[in-house]
Structures are given as structure tokens and as C-alpha cells.
Amino acid sequence: MNLRKKPLLQKSGGAGKEIFFYGDFKFRPAKIKKIVAENPKVKSFYLKHASTKLPHPGQFVMVWLPGSEEVPMSISDAGADFIRISVAKEGPTTAKFHKLKRDDMLFVRGPFGNSFSLEDSSYLLVCGGCGAAPLIYAAKTISRKGKRCTYLAGAKNQSEFLFLDEARRTGAKVHVATEDGSAGHRGLVTDRMEKLLEKKHFDSILTCGPEQMMYGVVKDGTSRGIRVQASLERYMKCGFGICGSCVLDPTGLRVCVDGPVFDGALLLKTKFGKQKRDACGSRVGI
Ligand SMILES: Cc1cc2nc3c(=O)[nH]c(=O)nc-3n(C[C@H](O)[C@H](O)[C@H](O)COP(=O)(O)OP(=O)(O)OC[C@H]3O[C@@H](n4cnc5c(N)ncnc54)[C@H](O)[C@@H]3O)c2cc1C
Ligand code: FES
């Protein structure tokens, strides 16, 4: 191969829009087709994204708005001509996303990462906060495959829930837990999960949300002999395996390319739930 004809780092675009891309990992302009306010903190963006292959549940995209940082976002739904991302307003970049309007442009790389394995017959999906994003897409896929799905969501109060009606429309049984008791079980989602597992058998558990919550889900599920798959949200810079910012100590596994979905049994051999890397690459407690 003549590398000079195919440089790794290229510039493309025109009319004042220069797009840098690395090999096949190029940014694609993605026009915003629709915006839905899901709750006071989260907006869903339907992005025009033509692809011959649907992304797999659990995969994520790196999203960039010129002038801001590039951030990882799970795919919360997808079709032949769109992907949906559901963005919580957390800091400077996501605040700028929340100001965008229909027909504005974002730039997207990906989809990246592995995905949930959906070969079992019955699933319990346990989510907290924006962890609902990859799980609602998983719920739709599970339903399309004709398998059983229970969707359990936890939040501080009922205004924070995401996609409950959407989950019901997939045919999933929905349970909720709130810390202030404003809806469903009063207390932690992990306590509600424990009660569900005492009554009902599930082949597999999928989880995404705050890492301490997922740690509880993984410990409880695996101790009962149930396979748990957890989708991790770690600090990411490159999104394709070269910077090491998302490493899972001490294994060297990188969340962006080896994950974001990991088997619970493997995670329990790591610093999962206890330690992660910050923006500088330093180890910090969770
Ligand atoms: C695989 C993956 C999937 C994600 N999916 C979603 C999603 O569907 N919806 C959603 O709202 N958020 C998601 N996130 C988290 C999202 O990327 C951060 O909230 C976002 O980067 C915050 O950027 P900010 O500048 O607005 O806030 P900041 O003030 O910079 O950060 C707010 C919080 O987000 C974390 N964060 C900041 N930058 C990054 C980064 N580059 N990578 C990971 N975490 C970061 C910080 O540690 C901090 O805890 C996902 C993260 C990962 C790794
Ligand atoms: S984000 Fe760079 S290695 Fe994972």
C-alpha cells in the first residue's frame, strides 16, 4: 500500500468546514432532525445518519460540536436513516448541546465499542440516570427478538426517569425505585432488584448507570449465578484505543474498544466500583 497516497491524518470538507479524520474514523456531519425533552435534565437528539447496518445495543458514538470537546454518547435508538442520542446536561459541552435547535449540525464518529450479548431468553435491565440510554435500545432489540424483558429504573425522584413509556411499548414489564419515594419502591434500585430476583428467574441482567449502582447489581447478580453485563461510562478522549484514558485497572482493558460492555465476573477482578482514571489519567476513587 502506498501510504503517501493514503495519509493517516487528513483534512477534508470545504466552505469553511474542515473535518479532520483518522483512517476510517472520520467525523460525519449529522443534522439534527428532531429534539425531545425527555425530562428537565435530558434531551434526545435524533440525528440524520444513513447506514446500511444498524448499530448494536451498547455501542456509542463520539459527538463533537466545533468549539467544544468531543464526548462519548450511547446510542439510545436507531433506524435506517437516524441515530438517537440522549444527553444529560452535566457540564460545558452538554450544556452547549442543549442549546442546539432542529437543523443544526453535530459531528459524529463511530459507532464504537462492543455490545450487549442478547442470546438468552429472559432479561432484567437495571438502569440509573442516563444509563437508560443504551438499555432502552437493548429493550427494543430484545422485544424484536421475541424474548422476555423487565425494565427496572432507579432515580432520586420521579421527574428524573427516562423512557418508561417507551419501555412499556416494547412489551417490557416496568418497575421503578425512587430515593425520595415519589414513585414505586422507596429506596435504592439495587434493593428493588434484590426483591425481584427473590421472586422471579432471569437468565441475564444488563445494567448501566452510576458505577456504584452497577457494582451492587454485578455483585448481587453474579452471586446468584446470573450472568450480568455492565456498560461502563469512563473518561474517554480518543474513543478508539490509543490514549489509555479509559483503562480498566489493573487489566489494561480499555472501555472504548474492549467495552463499554463487560461481563460482571471479569469486572469483579478489577478496580470496578472502586477506582477510575480522571481527565489527567490519575487514579481516583469512585
Ligand atoms: C461509553 C459512554 C457512553 C455515554 N453515554 C452517555 C449518554 O448516553 N448520555 C449522557 O448524557 N452521557 C453519556 N456519557 C457521559 C458523557 O460523555 C459526559 O457526561 C460528557 O462527556 C460530559 O461532558 P461535559 O463537558 O458536558 O461535562 P464535564 O463537566 O466535562 O463532565 C461532567 C461529567 O462527565 C464526565 N466526562 C467528561 N468528559 C467525559 C468524556 N470525554 N468521557 C466520559 N466522561 C466524561 C466527567 O468525568 C464528569 O463526571 C457517556 C460516557 C461514556 C464513556
Ligand atoms: S478513550 Fe482513548 S483509549 Fe479509550
mmCIF file of N, CA and C in Angstrom, residues 191-247:
data_model
loop_
_atom_site.group_PDB
_atom_site.id
_atom_site.type_symbol
_atom_site.label_atom_id
_atom_site.label_comp_id
_atom_site.label_asym_id
_atom_site.label_seq_id
_atom_site.Cartn_x
_atom_site.Cartn_y
_atom_site.Cartn_z
ATOM 1 N N ASP A 191 -31.969 -2.452 45.867
ATOM 2 C CA ASP A 191 -32.850 -3.145 46.829
ATOM 3 C C ASP A 191 -34.070 -3.702 46.101
ATOM 4 N N ARG A 192 -34.616 -2.901 45.171
ATOM 5 C CA ARG A 192 -35.777 -3.362 44.384
ATOM 6 C C ARG A 192 -35.385 -4.583 43.545
ATOM 7 N N MET A 193 -34.158 -4.536 43.022
ATOM 8 C CA MET A 193 -33.681 -5.658 42.197
ATOM 9 C C MET A 193 -33.611 -6.938 43.034
ATOM 10 N N GLU A 194 -33.102 -6.791 44.256
ATOM 11 C CA GLU A 194 -32.969 -7.956 45.147
ATOM 12 C C GLU A 194 -34.332 -8.636 45.339
ATOM 13 N N LYS A 195 -35.368 -7.792 45.551
ATOM 14 C CA LYS A 195 -36.722 -8.339 45.752
ATOM 15 C C LYS A 195 -37.214 -9.046 44.494
ATOM 16 N N LEU A 196 -36.962 -8.435 43.336
ATOM 17 C CA LEU A 196 -37.400 -9.053 42.068
ATOM 18 C C LEU A 196 -36.716 -10.406 41.865
ATOM 19 N N LEU A 197 -35.405 -10.451 42.180
ATOM 20 C CA LEU A 197 -34.647 -11.695 41.948
ATOM 21 C C LEU A 197 -35.092 -12.810 42.901
ATOM 22 N N GLU A 198 -35.630 -12.411 44.074
ATOM 23 C CA GLU A 198 -36.124 -13.437 45.003
ATOM 24 C C GLU A 198 -37.379 -14.107 44.462
ATOM 25 N N LYS A 199 -38.172 -13.336 43.655
ATOM 26 C CA LYS A 199 -39.460 -13.857 43.167
ATOM 27 C C LYS A 199 -39.384 -14.494 41.796
ATOM 28 N N LYS A 200 -38.473 -14.006 40.964
ATOM 29 C CA LYS A 200 -38.531 -14.350 39.547
ATOM 30 C C LYS A 200 -37.162 -14.756 39.018
ATOM 31 N N HIS A 201 -37.167 -15.666 38.043
ATOM 32 C CA HIS A 201 -35.881 -16.065 37.450
ATOM 33 C C HIS A 201 -35.607 -15.249 36.189
ATOM 34 N N PHE A 202 -34.388 -14.790 36.062
ATOM 35 C CA PHE A 202 -33.930 -14.139 34.825
ATOM 36 C C PHE A 202 -32.662 -14.848 34.372
ATOM 37 N N ASP A 203 -32.539 -15.058 33.063
ATOM 38 C CA ASP A 203 -31.306 -15.684 32.547
ATOM 39 C C ASP A 203 -30.136 -14.725 32.629
ATOM 40 N N SER A 204 -30.444 -13.436 32.451
ATOM 41 C CA SER A 204 -29.360 -12.478 32.247
ATOM 42 C C SER A 204 -29.766 -11.103 32.756
ATOM 43 N N ILE A 205 -28.778 -10.350 33.263
ATOM 44 C CA ILE A 205 -29.035 -8.972 33.702
ATOM 45 C C ILE A 205 -28.144 -8.043 32.879
ATOM 46 N N LEU A 206 -28.735 -6.945 32.390
ATOM 47 C CA LEU A 206 -27.955 -5.889 31.729
ATOM 48 C C LEU A 206 -28.064 -4.651 32.608
ATOM 49 N N THR A 207 -26.946 -3.942 32.793
ATOM 50 C CA THR A 207 -27.015 -2.756 33.635
ATOM 51 C C THR A 207 -26.177 -1.617 33.096
ATOM 52 N N CYS A 208 -26.649 -0.390 33.340
ATOM 53 C CA CYS A 208 -25.873 0.810 33.003
ATOM 54 C C CYS A 208 -26.353 1.940 33.909
ATOM 55 N N GLY A 209 -25.385 2.707 34.416
ATOM 56 C CA GLY A 209 -25.716 3.817 35.312
ATOM 57 C C GLY A 209 -24.509 4.162 36.149
ATOM 58 N N PRO A 210 -24.710 4.850 37.277
ATOM 59 C CA PRO A 210 -23.577 5.176 38.141
ATOM 60 C C PRO A 210 -22.821 3.902 38.543
ATOM 61 N N GLU A 211 -21.490 4.021 38.592
ATOM 62 C CA GLU A 211 -20.698 2.788 38.761
ATOM 63 C C GLU A 211 -20.965 2.077 40.093
ATOM 64 N N GLN A 212 -21.236 2.870 41.146
ATOM 65 C CA GLN A 212 -21.507 2.204 42.427
ATOM 66 C C GLN A 212 -22.796 1.382 42.368
ATOM 67 N N MET A 213 -23.785 1.910 41.636
ATOM 68 C CA MET A 213 -25.029 1.162 41.450
ATOM 69 C C MET A 213 -24.744 -0.135 40.684
ATOM 70 N N MET A 214 -23.966 -0.011 39.591
ATOM 71 C CA MET A 214 -23.671 -1.195 38.773
ATOM 72 C C MET A 214 -22.873 -2.219 39.575
ATOM 73 N N TYR A 215 -21.994 -1.727 40.473
ATOM 74 C CA TYR A 215 -21.210 -2.639 41.305
ATOM 75 C C TYR A 215 -22.164 -3.514 42.152
ATOM 76 N N GLY A 216 -23.181 -2.859 42.737
ATOM 77 C CA GLY A 216 -24.177 -3.601 43.532
ATOM 78 C C GLY A 216 -24.920 -4.621 42.680
ATOM 79 N N VAL A 217 -25.288 -4.212 41.464
ATOM 80 C CA VAL A 217 -26.039 -5.103 40.556
ATOM 81 C C VAL A 217 -25.162 -6.304 40.182
ATOM 82 N N VAL A 218 -23.903 -6.034 39.852
ATOM 83 C CA VAL A 218 -22.986 -7.104 39.428
ATOM 84 C C VAL A 218 -22.746 -8.086 40.583
ATOM 85 N N LYS A 219 -22.501 -7.533 41.782
ATOM 86 C CA LYS A 219 -22.208 -8.413 42.938
ATOM 87 C C LYS A 219 -23.397 -9.313 43.249
ATOM 88 N N ASP A 220 -24.592 -8.711 43.306
ATOM 89 C CA ASP A 220 -25.784 -9.479 43.659
ATOM 90 C C ASP A 220 -26.104 -10.509 42.569
ATOM 91 N N GLY A 221 -26.108 -10.047 41.317
ATOM 92 C CA GLY A 221 -26.453 -10.948 40.214
ATOM 93 C C GLY A 221 -25.493 -12.120 40.096
ATOM 94 N N THR A 222 -24.192 -11.836 40.100
ATOM 95 C CA THR A 222 -23.216 -12.933 39.900
ATOM 96 C C THR A 222 -23.231 -13.888 41.095
ATOM 97 N N SER A 223 -23.492 -13.363 42.315
ATOM 98 C CA SER A 223 -23.520 -14.260 43.483
ATOM 99 C C SER A 223 -24.693 -15.240 43.381
ATOM 100 N N ARG A 224 -25.722 -14.874 42.588
ATOM 101 C CA ARG A 224 -26.861 -15.786 42.380
ATOM 102 C C ARG A 224 -26.661 -16.648 41.132
ATOM 103 N N GLY A 225 -25.515 -16.537 40.497
ATOM 104 C CA GLY A 225 -25.234 -17.355 39.310
ATOM 105 C C GLY A 225 -25.861 -16.824 38.040
ATOM 106 N N ILE A 226 -26.269 -15.552 38.059
ATOM 107 C CA ILE A 226 -26.869 -14.955 36.855
ATOM 108 C C ILE A 226 -25.785 -14.178 36.107
ATOM 109 N N ARG A 227 -25.768 -14.320 34.792
ATOM 110 C CA ARG A 227 -24.799 -13.553 34.012
ATOM 111 C C ARG A 227 -25.189 -12.069 34.028
ATOM 112 N N VAL A 228 -24.245 -11.204 34.388
ATOM 113 C CA VAL A 228 -24.509 -9.753 34.372
ATOM 114 C C VAL A 228 -23.574 -9.100 33.361
ATOM 115 N N GLN A 229 -24.143 -8.264 32.499
ATOM 116 C CA GLN A 229 -23.320 -7.468 31.577
ATOM 117 C C GLN A 229 -23.514 -5.995 31.939
ATOM 118 N N ALA A 230 -22.382 -5.316 32.190
ATOM 119 C CA ALA A 230 -22.459 -3.913 32.611
ATOM 120 C C ALA A 230 -21.807 -3.030 31.554
ATOM 121 N N SER A 231 -22.471 -1.912 31.242
ATOM 122 C CA SER A 231 -21.910 -0.963 30.272
ATOM 123 C C SER A 231 -21.298 0.204 31.045
ATOM 124 N N LEU A 232 -19.976 0.354 30.925
ATOM 125 C CA LEU A 232 -19.240 1.319 31.746
ATOM 126 C C LEU A 232 -19.139 2.687 31.082
ATOM 127 N N GLU A 233 -19.219 3.727 31.900
ATOM 128 C CA GLU A 233 -19.010 5.094 31.403
ATOM 129 C C GLU A 233 -17.747 5.631 32.060
ATOM 130 N N ARG A 234 -16.620 5.537 31.359
ATOM 131 C CA ARG A 234 -15.357 6.052 31.877
ATOM 132 C C ARG A 234 -14.915 7.252 31.050
ATOM 133 N N TYR A 235 -13.981 8.018 31.582
ATOM 134 C CA TYR A 235 -13.497 9.190 30.873
ATOM 135 C C TYR A 235 -12.848 8.771 29.549
ATOM 136 N N MET A 236 -13.281 9.342 28.444
ATOM 137 C CA MET A 236 -12.753 8.964 27.125
ATOM 138 C C MET A 236 -12.235 10.173 26.386
ATOM 139 N N LYS A 237 -11.080 10.004 25.741
ATOM 140 C CA LYS A 237 -10.565 11.095 24.912
ATOM 141 C C LYS A 237 -10.621 10.714 23.432
ATOM 142 N N CYS A 238 -9.920 9.626 23.055
ATOM 143 C CA CYS A 238 -9.855 9.303 21.626
ATOM 144 C C CYS A 238 -11.068 8.473 21.172
ATOM 145 N N GLY A 239 -11.521 7.555 22.006
ATOM 146 C CA GLY A 239 -12.649 6.698 21.638
ATOM 147 C C GLY A 239 -12.261 5.503 20.791
ATOM 148 N N PHE A 240 -10.968 5.378 20.421
ATOM 149 C CA PHE A 240 -10.606 4.198 19.626
ATOM 150 C C PHE A 240 -9.287 3.548 20.051
ATOM 151 N N GLY A 241 -8.979 3.618 21.356
ATOM 152 C CA GLY A 241 -7.966 2.709 21.880
ATOM 153 C C GLY A 241 -6.542 3.196 21.973
ATOM 154 N N ILE A 242 -6.248 4.484 21.671
ATOM 155 C CA ILE A 242 -4.830 4.850 21.680
ATOM 156 C C ILE A 242 -4.399 5.692 22.883
ATOM 157 N N CYS A 243 -5.322 6.381 23.547
ATOM 158 C CA CYS A 243 -4.870 7.329 24.579
ATOM 159 C C CYS A 243 -4.778 6.693 25.967
ATOM 160 N N GLY A 244 -5.508 5.643 26.224
ATOM 161 C CA GLY A 244 -5.437 4.938 27.511
ATOM 162 C C GLY A 244 -6.240 5.590 28.621
ATOM 163 N N SER A 245 -6.993 6.653 28.319
ATOM 164 C CA SER A 245 -7.685 7.356 29.406
ATOM 165 C C SER A 245 -8.829 6.527 30.004
ATOM 166 N N CYS A 246 -9.306 5.546 29.269
ATOM 167 C CA CYS A 246 -10.478 4.800 29.749
ATOM 168 C C CYS A 246 -10.105 3.419 30.300
ATOM 169 N N VAL A 247 -8.805 3.251 30.638
ATOM 170 C CA VAL A 247 -8.321 1.913 31.004
ATOM 171 C C VAL A 247 -8.976 1.379 32.287
#
